[in-house]
Short mmCIF file of C-alpha atoms and ligand atoms in Angstrom, two decimals:
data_model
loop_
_atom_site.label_atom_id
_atom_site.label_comp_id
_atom_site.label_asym_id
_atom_site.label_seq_id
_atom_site.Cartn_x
_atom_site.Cartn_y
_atom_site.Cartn_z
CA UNK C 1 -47.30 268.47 217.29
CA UNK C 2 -46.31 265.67 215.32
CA UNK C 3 -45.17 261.93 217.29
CA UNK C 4 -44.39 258.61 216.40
CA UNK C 5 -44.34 258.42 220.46
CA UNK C 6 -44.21 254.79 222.25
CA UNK C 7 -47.59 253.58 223.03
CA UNK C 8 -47.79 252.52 226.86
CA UNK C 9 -50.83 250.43 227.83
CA UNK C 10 -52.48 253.63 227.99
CA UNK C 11 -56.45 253.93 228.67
CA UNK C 12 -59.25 256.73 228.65
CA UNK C 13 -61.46 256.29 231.38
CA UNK C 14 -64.70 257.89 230.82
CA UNK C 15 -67.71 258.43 233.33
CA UNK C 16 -70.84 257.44 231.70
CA UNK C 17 -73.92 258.04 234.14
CA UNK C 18 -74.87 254.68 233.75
CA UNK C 19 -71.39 253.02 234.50
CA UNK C 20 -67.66 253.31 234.64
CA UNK C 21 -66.43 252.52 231.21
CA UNK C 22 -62.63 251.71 229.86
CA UNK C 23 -62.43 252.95 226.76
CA UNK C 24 -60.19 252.01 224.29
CA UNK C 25 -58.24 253.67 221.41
CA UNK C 26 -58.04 251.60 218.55
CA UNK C 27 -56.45 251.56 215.05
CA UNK C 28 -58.29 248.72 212.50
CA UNK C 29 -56.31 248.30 208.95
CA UNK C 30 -58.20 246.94 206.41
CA UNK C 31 -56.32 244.96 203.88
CA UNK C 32 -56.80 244.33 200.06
CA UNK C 33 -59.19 241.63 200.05
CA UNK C 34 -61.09 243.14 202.96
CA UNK C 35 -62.01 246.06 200.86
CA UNK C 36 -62.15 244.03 197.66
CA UNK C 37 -66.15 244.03 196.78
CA UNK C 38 -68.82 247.00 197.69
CA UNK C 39 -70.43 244.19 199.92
CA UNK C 40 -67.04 243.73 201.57
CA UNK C 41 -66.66 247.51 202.11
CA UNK C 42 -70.04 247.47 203.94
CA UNK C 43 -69.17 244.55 206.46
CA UNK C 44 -66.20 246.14 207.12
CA UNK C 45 -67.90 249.54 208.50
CA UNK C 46 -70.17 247.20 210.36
CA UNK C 47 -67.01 245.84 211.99
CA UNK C 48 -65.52 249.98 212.57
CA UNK C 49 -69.09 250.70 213.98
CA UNK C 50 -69.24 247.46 216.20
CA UNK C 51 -65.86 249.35 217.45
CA UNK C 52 -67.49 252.53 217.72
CA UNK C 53 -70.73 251.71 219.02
CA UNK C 54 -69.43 249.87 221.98
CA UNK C 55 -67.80 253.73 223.06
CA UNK C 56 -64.22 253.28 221.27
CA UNK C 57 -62.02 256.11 219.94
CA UNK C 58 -61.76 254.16 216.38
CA UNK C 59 -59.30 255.35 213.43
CA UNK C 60 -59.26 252.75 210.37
CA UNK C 61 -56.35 252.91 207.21
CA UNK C 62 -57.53 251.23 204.51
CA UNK C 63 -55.75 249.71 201.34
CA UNK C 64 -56.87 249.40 197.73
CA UNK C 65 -59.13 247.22 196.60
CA UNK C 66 -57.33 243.55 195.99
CA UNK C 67 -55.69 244.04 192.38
CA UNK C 68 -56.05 247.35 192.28
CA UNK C 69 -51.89 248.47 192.79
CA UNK C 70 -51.22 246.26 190.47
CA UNK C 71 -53.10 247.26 187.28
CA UNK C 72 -52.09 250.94 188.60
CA UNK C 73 -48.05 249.43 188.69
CA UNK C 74 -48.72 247.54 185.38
CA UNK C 75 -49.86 251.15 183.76
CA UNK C 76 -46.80 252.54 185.29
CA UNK C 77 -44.61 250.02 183.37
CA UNK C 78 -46.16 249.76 179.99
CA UNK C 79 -45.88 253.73 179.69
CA UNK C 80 -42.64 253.66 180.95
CA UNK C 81 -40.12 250.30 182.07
CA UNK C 82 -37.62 252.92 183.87
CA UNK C 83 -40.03 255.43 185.03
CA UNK C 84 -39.68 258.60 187.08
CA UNK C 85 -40.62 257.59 190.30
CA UNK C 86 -42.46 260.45 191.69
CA UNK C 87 -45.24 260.00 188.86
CA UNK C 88 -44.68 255.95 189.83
CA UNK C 89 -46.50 257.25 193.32
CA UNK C 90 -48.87 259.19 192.09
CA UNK C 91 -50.30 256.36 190.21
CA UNK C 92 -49.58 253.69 192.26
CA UNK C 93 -51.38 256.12 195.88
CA UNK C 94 -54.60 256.42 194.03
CA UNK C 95 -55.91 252.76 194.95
CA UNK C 96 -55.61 254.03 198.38
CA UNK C 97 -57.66 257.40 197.73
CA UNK C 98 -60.84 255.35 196.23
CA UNK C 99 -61.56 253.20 199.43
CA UNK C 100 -60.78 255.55 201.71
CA UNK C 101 -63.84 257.30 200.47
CA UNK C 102 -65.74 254.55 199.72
CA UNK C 103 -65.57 253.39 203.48
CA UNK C 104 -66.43 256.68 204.82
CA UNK C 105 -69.06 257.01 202.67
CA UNK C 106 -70.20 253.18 203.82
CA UNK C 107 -69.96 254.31 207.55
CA UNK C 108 -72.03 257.34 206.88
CA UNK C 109 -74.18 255.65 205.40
CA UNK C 110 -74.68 253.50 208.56
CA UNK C 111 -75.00 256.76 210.82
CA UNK C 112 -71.15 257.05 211.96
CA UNK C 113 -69.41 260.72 211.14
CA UNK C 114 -66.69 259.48 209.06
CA UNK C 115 -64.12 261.11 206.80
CA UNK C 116 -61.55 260.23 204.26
CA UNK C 117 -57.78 261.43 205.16
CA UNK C 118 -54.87 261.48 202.73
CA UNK C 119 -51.45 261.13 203.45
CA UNK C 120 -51.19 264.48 202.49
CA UNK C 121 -54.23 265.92 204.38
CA UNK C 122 -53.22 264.41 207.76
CA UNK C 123 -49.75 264.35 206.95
CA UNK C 124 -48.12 261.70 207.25
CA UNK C 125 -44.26 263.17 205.96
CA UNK C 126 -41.59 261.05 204.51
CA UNK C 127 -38.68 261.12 203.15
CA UNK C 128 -38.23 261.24 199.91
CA UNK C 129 -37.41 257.67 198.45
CA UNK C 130 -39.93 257.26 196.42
CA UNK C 131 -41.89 253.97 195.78
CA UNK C 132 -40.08 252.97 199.20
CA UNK C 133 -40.45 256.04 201.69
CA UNK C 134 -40.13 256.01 205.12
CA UNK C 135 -42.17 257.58 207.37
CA UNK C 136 -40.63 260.14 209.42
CA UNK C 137 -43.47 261.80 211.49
CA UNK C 138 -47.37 262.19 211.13
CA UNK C 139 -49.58 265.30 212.61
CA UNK C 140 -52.70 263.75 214.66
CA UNK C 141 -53.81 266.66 216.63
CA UNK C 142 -56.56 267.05 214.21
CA UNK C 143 -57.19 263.65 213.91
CA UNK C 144 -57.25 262.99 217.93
CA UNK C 145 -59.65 266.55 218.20
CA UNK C 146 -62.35 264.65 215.96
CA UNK C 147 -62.13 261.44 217.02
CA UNK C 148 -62.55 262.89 220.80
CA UNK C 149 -65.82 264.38 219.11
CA UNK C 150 -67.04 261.16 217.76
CA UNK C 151 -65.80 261.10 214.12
CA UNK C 152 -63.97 258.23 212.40
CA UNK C 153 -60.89 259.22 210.48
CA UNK C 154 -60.12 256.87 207.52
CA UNK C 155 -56.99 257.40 206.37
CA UNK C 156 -55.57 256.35 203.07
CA UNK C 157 -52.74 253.76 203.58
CA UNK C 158 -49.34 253.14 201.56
CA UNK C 159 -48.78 256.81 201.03
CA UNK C 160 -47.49 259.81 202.97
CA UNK C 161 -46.02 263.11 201.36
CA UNK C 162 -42.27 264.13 201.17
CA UNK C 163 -41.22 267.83 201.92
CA UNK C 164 -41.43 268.61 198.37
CA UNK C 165 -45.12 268.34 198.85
CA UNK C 166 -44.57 265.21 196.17
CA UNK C 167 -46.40 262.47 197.03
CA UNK C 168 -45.07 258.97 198.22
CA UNK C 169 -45.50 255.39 198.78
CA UNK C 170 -44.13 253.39 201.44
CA UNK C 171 -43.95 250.26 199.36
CA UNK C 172 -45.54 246.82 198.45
CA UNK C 173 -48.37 246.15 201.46
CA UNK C 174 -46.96 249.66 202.75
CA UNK C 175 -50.44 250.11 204.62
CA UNK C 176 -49.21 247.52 207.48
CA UNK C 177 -46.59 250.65 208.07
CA UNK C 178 -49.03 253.34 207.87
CA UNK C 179 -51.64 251.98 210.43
CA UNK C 180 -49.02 250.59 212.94
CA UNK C 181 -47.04 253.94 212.58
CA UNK C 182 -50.56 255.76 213.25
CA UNK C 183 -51.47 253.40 216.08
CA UNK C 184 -47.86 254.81 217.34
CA UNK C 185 -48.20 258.36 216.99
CA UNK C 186 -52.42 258.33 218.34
CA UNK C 187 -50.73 256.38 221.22
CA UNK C 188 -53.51 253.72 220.29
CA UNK C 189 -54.02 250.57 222.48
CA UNK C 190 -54.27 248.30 220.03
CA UNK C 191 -53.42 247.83 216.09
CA UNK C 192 -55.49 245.54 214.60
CA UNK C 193 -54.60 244.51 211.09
CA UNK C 194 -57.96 242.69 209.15
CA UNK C 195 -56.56 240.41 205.92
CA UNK C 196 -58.15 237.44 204.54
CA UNK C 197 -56.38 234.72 206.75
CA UNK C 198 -57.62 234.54 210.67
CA UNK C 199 -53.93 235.36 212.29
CA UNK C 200 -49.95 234.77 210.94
CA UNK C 201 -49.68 230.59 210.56
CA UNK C 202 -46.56 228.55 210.45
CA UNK C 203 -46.38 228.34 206.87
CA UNK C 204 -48.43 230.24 204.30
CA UNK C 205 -51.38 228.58 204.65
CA UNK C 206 -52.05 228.82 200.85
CA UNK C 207 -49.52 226.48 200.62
CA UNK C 208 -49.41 224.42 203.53
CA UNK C 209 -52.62 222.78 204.00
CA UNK C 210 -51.63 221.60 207.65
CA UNK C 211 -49.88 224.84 208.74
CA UNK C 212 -51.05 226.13 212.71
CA UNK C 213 -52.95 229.24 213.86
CA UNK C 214 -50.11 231.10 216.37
CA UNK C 215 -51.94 232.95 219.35
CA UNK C 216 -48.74 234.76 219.20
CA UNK C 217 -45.39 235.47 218.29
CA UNK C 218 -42.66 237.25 219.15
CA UNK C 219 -41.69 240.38 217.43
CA UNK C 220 -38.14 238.91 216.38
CA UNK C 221 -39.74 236.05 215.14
CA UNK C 222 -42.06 238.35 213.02
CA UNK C 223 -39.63 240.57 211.86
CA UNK C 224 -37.97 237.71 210.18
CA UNK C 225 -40.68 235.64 208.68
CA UNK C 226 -42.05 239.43 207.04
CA UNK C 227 -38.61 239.71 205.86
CA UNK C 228 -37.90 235.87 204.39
CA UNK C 229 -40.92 236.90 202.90
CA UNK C 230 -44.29 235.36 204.19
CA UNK C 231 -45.97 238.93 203.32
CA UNK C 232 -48.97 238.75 206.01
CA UNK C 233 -47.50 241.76 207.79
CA UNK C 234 -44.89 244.35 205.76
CA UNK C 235 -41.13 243.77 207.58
CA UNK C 236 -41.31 247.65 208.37
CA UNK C 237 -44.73 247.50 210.32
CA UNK C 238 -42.87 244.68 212.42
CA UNK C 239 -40.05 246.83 213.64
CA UNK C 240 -42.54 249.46 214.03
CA UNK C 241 -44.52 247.90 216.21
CA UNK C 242 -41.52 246.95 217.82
CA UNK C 243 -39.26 249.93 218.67
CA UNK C 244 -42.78 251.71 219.67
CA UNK C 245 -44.33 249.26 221.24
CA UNK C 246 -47.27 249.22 219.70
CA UNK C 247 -49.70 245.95 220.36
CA UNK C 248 -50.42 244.15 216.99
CA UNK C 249 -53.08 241.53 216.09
CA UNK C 250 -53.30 240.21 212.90
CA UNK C 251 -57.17 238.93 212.25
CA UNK C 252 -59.52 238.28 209.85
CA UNK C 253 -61.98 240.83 208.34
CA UNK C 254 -64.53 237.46 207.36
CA UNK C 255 -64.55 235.34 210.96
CA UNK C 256 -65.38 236.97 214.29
CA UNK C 257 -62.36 234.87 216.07
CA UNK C 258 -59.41 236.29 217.93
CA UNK C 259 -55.80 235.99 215.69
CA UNK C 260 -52.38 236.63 216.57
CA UNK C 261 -50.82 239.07 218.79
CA UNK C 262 -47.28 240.16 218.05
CA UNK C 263 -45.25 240.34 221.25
CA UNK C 264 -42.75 240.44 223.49
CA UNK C 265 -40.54 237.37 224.09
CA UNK C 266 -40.63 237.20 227.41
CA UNK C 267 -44.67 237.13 227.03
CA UNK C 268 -44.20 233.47 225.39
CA UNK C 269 -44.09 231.21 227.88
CA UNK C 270 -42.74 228.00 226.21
CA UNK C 271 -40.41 229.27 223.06
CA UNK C 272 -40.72 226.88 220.20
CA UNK C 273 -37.51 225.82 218.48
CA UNK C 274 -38.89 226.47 215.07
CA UNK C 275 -41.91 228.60 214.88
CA UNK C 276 -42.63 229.39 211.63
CA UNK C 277 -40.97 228.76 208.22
CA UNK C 278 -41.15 231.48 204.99
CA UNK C 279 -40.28 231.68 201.31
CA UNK C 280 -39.49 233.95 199.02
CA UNK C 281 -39.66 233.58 195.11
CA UNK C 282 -38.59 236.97 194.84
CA UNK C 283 -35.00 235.70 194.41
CA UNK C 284 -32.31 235.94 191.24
CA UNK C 285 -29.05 233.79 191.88
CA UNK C 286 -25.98 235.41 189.57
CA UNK C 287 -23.02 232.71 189.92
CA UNK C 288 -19.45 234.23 188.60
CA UNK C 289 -17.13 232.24 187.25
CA UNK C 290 -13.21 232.46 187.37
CA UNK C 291 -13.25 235.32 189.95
CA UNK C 292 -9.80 235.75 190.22
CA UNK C 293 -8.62 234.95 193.99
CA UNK C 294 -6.93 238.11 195.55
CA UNK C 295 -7.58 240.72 198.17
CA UNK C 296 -9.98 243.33 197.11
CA UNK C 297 -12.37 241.41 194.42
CA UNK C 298 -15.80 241.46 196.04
CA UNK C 299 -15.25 244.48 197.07
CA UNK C 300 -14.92 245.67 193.34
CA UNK C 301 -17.79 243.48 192.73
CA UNK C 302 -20.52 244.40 195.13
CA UNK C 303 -18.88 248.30 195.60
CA UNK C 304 -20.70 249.16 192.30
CA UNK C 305 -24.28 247.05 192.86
CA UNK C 306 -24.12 249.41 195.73
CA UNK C 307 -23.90 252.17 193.87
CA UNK C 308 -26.68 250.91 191.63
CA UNK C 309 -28.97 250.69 194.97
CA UNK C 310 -28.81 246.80 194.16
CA UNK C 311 -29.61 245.14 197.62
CA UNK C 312 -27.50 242.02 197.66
CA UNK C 313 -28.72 239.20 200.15
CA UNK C 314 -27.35 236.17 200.18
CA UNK C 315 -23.22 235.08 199.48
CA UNK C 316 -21.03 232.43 199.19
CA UNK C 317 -17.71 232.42 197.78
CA UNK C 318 -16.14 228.82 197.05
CA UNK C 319 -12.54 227.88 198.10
CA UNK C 320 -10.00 228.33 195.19
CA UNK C 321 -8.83 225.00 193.65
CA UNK C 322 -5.93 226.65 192.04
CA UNK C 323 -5.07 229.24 194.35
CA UNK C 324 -5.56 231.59 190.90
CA UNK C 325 -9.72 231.70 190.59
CA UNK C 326 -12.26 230.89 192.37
CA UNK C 327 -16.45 231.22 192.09
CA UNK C 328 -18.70 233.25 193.54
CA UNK C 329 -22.55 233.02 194.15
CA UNK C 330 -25.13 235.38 195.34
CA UNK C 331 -28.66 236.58 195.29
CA UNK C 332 -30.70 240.22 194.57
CA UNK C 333 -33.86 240.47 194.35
CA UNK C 334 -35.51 238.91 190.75
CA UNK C 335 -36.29 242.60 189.75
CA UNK C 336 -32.48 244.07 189.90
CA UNK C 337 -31.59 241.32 188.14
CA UNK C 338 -31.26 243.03 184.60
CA UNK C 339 -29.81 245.84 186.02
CA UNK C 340 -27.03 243.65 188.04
CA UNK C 341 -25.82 241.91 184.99
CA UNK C 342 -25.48 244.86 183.05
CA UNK C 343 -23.75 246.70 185.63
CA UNK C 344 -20.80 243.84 186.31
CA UNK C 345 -20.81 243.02 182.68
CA UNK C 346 -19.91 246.45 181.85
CA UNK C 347 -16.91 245.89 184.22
CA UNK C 348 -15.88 242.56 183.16
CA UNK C 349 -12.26 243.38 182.11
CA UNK C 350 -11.88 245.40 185.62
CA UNK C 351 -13.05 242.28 187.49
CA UNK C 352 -11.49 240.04 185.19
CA UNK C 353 -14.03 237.10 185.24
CA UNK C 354 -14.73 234.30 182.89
CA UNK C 355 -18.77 234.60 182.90
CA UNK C 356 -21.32 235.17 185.00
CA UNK C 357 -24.56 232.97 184.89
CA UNK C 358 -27.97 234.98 185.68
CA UNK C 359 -30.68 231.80 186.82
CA UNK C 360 -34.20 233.40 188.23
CA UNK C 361 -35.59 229.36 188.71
CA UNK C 362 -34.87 229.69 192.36
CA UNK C 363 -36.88 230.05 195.68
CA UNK C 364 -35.39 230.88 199.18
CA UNK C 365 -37.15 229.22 202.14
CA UNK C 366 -36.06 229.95 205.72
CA UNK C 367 -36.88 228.28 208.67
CA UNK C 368 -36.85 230.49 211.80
CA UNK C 369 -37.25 230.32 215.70
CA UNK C 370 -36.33 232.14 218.56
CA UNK C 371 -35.34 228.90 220.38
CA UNK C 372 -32.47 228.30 217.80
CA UNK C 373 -30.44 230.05 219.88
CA UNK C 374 -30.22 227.52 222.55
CA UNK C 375 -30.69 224.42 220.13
CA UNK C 376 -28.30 222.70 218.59
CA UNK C 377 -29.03 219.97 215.41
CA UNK C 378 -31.66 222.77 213.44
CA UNK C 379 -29.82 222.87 210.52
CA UNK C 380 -29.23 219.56 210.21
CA UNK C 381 -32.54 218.79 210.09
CA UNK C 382 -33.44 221.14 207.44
CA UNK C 383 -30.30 219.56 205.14
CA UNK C 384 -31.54 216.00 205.91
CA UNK C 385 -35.05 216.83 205.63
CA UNK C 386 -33.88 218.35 201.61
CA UNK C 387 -32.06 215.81 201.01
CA UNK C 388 -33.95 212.97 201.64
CA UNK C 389 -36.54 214.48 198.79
CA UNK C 390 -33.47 215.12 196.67
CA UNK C 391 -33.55 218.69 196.94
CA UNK C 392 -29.92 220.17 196.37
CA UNK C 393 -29.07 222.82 198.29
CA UNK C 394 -27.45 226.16 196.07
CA UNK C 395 -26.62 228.63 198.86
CA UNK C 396 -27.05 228.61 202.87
CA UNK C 397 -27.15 231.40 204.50
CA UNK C 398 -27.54 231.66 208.66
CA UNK C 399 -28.75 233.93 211.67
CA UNK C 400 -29.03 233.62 215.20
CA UNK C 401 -32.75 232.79 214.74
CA UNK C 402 -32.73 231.88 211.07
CA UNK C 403 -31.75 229.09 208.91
CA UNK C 404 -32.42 230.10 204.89
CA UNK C 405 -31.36 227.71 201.87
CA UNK C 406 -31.46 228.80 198.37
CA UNK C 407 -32.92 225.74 196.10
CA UNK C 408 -34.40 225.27 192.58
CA UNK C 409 -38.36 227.27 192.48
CA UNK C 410 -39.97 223.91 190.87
CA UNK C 411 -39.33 222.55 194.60
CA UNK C 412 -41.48 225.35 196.44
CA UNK C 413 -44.00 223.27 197.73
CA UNK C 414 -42.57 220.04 198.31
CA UNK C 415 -39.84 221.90 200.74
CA UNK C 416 -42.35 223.16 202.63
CA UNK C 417 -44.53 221.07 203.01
CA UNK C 418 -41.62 218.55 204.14
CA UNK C 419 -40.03 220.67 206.32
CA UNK C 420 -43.15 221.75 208.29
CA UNK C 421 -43.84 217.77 209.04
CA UNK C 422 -39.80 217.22 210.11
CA UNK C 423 -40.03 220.25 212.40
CA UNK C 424 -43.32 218.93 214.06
CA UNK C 425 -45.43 221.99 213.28
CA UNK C 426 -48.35 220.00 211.29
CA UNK C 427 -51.82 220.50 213.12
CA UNK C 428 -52.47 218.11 215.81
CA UNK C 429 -48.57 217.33 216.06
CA UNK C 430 -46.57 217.57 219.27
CA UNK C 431 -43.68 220.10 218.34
CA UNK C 432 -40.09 218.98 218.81
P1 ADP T 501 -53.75 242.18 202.78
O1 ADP T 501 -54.22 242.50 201.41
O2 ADP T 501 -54.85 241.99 203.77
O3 ADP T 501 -52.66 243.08 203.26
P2 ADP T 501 -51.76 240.16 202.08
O4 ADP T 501 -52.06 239.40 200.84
O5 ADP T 501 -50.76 241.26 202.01
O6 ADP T 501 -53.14 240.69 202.68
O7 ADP T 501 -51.29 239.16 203.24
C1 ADP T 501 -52.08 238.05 203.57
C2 ADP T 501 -51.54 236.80 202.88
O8 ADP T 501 -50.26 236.47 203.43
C3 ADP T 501 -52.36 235.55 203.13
O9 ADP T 501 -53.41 235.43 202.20
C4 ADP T 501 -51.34 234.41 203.02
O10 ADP T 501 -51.41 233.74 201.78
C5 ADP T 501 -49.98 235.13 203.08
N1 ADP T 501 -49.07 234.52 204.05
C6 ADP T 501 -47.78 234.21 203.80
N2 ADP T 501 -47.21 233.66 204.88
C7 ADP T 501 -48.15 233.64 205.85
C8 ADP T 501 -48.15 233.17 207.21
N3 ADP T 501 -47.06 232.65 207.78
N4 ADP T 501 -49.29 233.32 207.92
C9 ADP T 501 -50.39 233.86 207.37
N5 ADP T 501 -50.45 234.30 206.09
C10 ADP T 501 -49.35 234.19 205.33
N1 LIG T 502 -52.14 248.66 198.05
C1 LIG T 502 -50.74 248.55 198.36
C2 LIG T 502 -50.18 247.24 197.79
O1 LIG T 502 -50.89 246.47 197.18
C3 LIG T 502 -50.46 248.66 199.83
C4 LIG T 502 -51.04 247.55 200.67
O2 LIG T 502 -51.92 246.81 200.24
O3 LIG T 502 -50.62 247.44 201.83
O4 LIG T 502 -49.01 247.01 197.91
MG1 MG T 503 -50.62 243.18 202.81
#
């Protein structure tokens, strides 16, 4: 039978002659970088058999080695720019299939019974949009048989099989999705996801030399920094782990040092106004101009982006000075951006604008916080904070715990960095 049931705090409890002993069910993800270097394979099945040794049920999903996906995405493209997307997966899954053996192998090699699993083999079935599937269930009787008898599955991340029996990816840092949606359907106590930084910071810390450790976060909070893009944990995983209540940590695979657990709000005690802030460079602005001003136009505009499967993000539509035309702003993501200018040019004389101005130089950075919701002034901090390092604002767009501007990409860093210090999150800083 095949579950994606919620997880309850569920534990084994096993009699060992010596002593009672909890047990513990875990799933451990292993991330690009983790799994980057032979060396780095082998610490991380001393990690698994750490895990193992100390009497756990352990299942690990692994992801390609780091820059793997994208020399196999960069083949993909050179072949062919508007390729068929089933073959797109079967390139793109095969990172995936290389380190899953390689860590079994590693594992066996240090005495653990360990075998690879591929999407297929287990499987994990999903639908079939392919390069972006969704998982819809995953068989683990076999895998919950063996692992009762001591083996360690390790399953091949970012890829599951549709009911065409074509494979499928679940995409970009997909294997988030795969391990939290196994620790779901194993009914695992804990999801622990290994990367290269120790937990999820305030900022990127790549970026933000003075950004915070969390101990944790709340799920909302998570949800939206994934989505506004800070890419530690895939957005999907997040409501995952959400809706089934599976536990999360985020850690690293190079320190022995506890990182962030995703939770429930009400297990934050003091809620931070601002907890984290995320960008994404992934943004394309398109501005139209001379939209004429009458009932029905963006619907004609953004009716056939739609139909493209052209996700639009942010809008903002400026008042008409002439009561005859008016302009128009709004963002898709930087790779639909060809695509969306082709598609409204094509309809120009339907949608009877002037022109339409394509400009890829821009970032989005959002600042987010559960405690928005019961703060006033947020947003006026963010504008004053731009402002006063001349950064003009291009297009605001809000949520009830989310505050994202739109500004030129050359000001990334300096944003950031500013807005970090004006919402008191630098180390050693007493938050507002
Ligand atoms: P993996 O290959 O392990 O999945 P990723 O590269 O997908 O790792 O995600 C980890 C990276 O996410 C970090 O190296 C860091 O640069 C970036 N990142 C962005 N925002 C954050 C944040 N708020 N906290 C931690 N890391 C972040
Ligand atoms: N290897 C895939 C990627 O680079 C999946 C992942 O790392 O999570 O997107
Ligand atoms: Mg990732």
């Amino acid at each position: 039978m095949g579950t994606l049931a919620s997880a309850g705090n569920r534990r084994h409890f096993d009699i060992n002659p010596a002593y009672f002993r909890v047990m513990a069910r875990i799933v451990q993800k292993f991330g690009g970088t983790s799994v980057g270097t032979i060396e780095r394979i082998q610490a991380v099945a001393k990690r698994v058999k750490a895990e193992f040794d100390a009497g756990n049920e352990v299942a690990v999903v692994v992801s390609a080695m780091s820059g793997v996906t994208n020399q196999l995405v960069d083949y993909a493209t050179k072949i062919s720019p508007l390729h068929d997307a089933r073959e797109y997966d079967v390139i793109v899954a095969s990172g995936e299939q290389v380190t899953s053996g390689l860590v079994a192998m590693a594992l066996q090699a240090l005495g653990v019974p360990a075998r690879s699993w591929l999407g297929w083999q287990i499987p994990f079935k999903t639908d079939a949009v392919h390069g972006k599937a969704r998982i819809q269930d995953i068989e683990v009787d076999e895998l919950l048989r063996r692992m009762a008898a001591r083996e360690v599955p390790v399953v091949a991340g970012f890829q599951g099989v549709a009911e065409d029996n074509r494979i499928t990816t679940l995409g970009r840092g997909g294997s988030d999705t795969s391990a939290v949606a196994l620790a779901a359907a194993l009914n695992a106590d804990r999801c622990d996801i290994f990367t290269d930084v120790d937990g999820v910071y305030t900022c990127d810390p790549r970026i933000v030399a003075k950004a915070r450790k969390l101990d944790k976060i709340t799920h909302e909070e998570m949800l939206e920094l994934a989505s506004q893009g800070a890419k530690v944990l895939q957005t999907r995983s997040v409501a995952m782990a959400m809706s089934h209540g599976v536990r999360v940590q985020v850690l690293s695979s190079f320190v022995d040092a506890p990182g962030t657990l995703v939770v429930n709000e009400d297990e934050i005690v003091e809620k931070e106004v601002v907890s984290g802030i995320a960008y994404s460079r992934d943004e394309a602005k398109i501005t139209f101009v001379g939209v004429q001003d009458r009932p029905g136009v963006a619907a004609a505009i953004f009716g056939p982006l739609s139909d493209a499967s052209v996700n639009v993000d942010m809008i903002v539509q400026n008042v008409s000075e002439d009561g005859k035309t008016t302009g128009l702003t709004f963002t898709v993501g930087k790779a639909d951006l060809e695509r969306t200018v082709s598609v409204l040019n094509e309809r120009q004389k339907d949608l009877g604008f002037a022109r339409l101005v394509p400009d890829s130089n821009v970032v989005k950075v959002s600042v987010i916080g559960v405690g928005m919701r019961s703060h006033a002034g947020v947003a006026q901090r963010m504008f004053q904070t731009l402002a006063g390092k001349g950064i003009n604002i291009q297009v605001i767009s809000t949520s009830e715990i989310k505050i994202s501007v739109l500004i030129a990409e050359e000001y990334t860093e300096l944003a950031l960095r500013a807005l970090h210090t004006a919402y008191g999150l630098d180390q050693d800083e007493a938050r507002i």
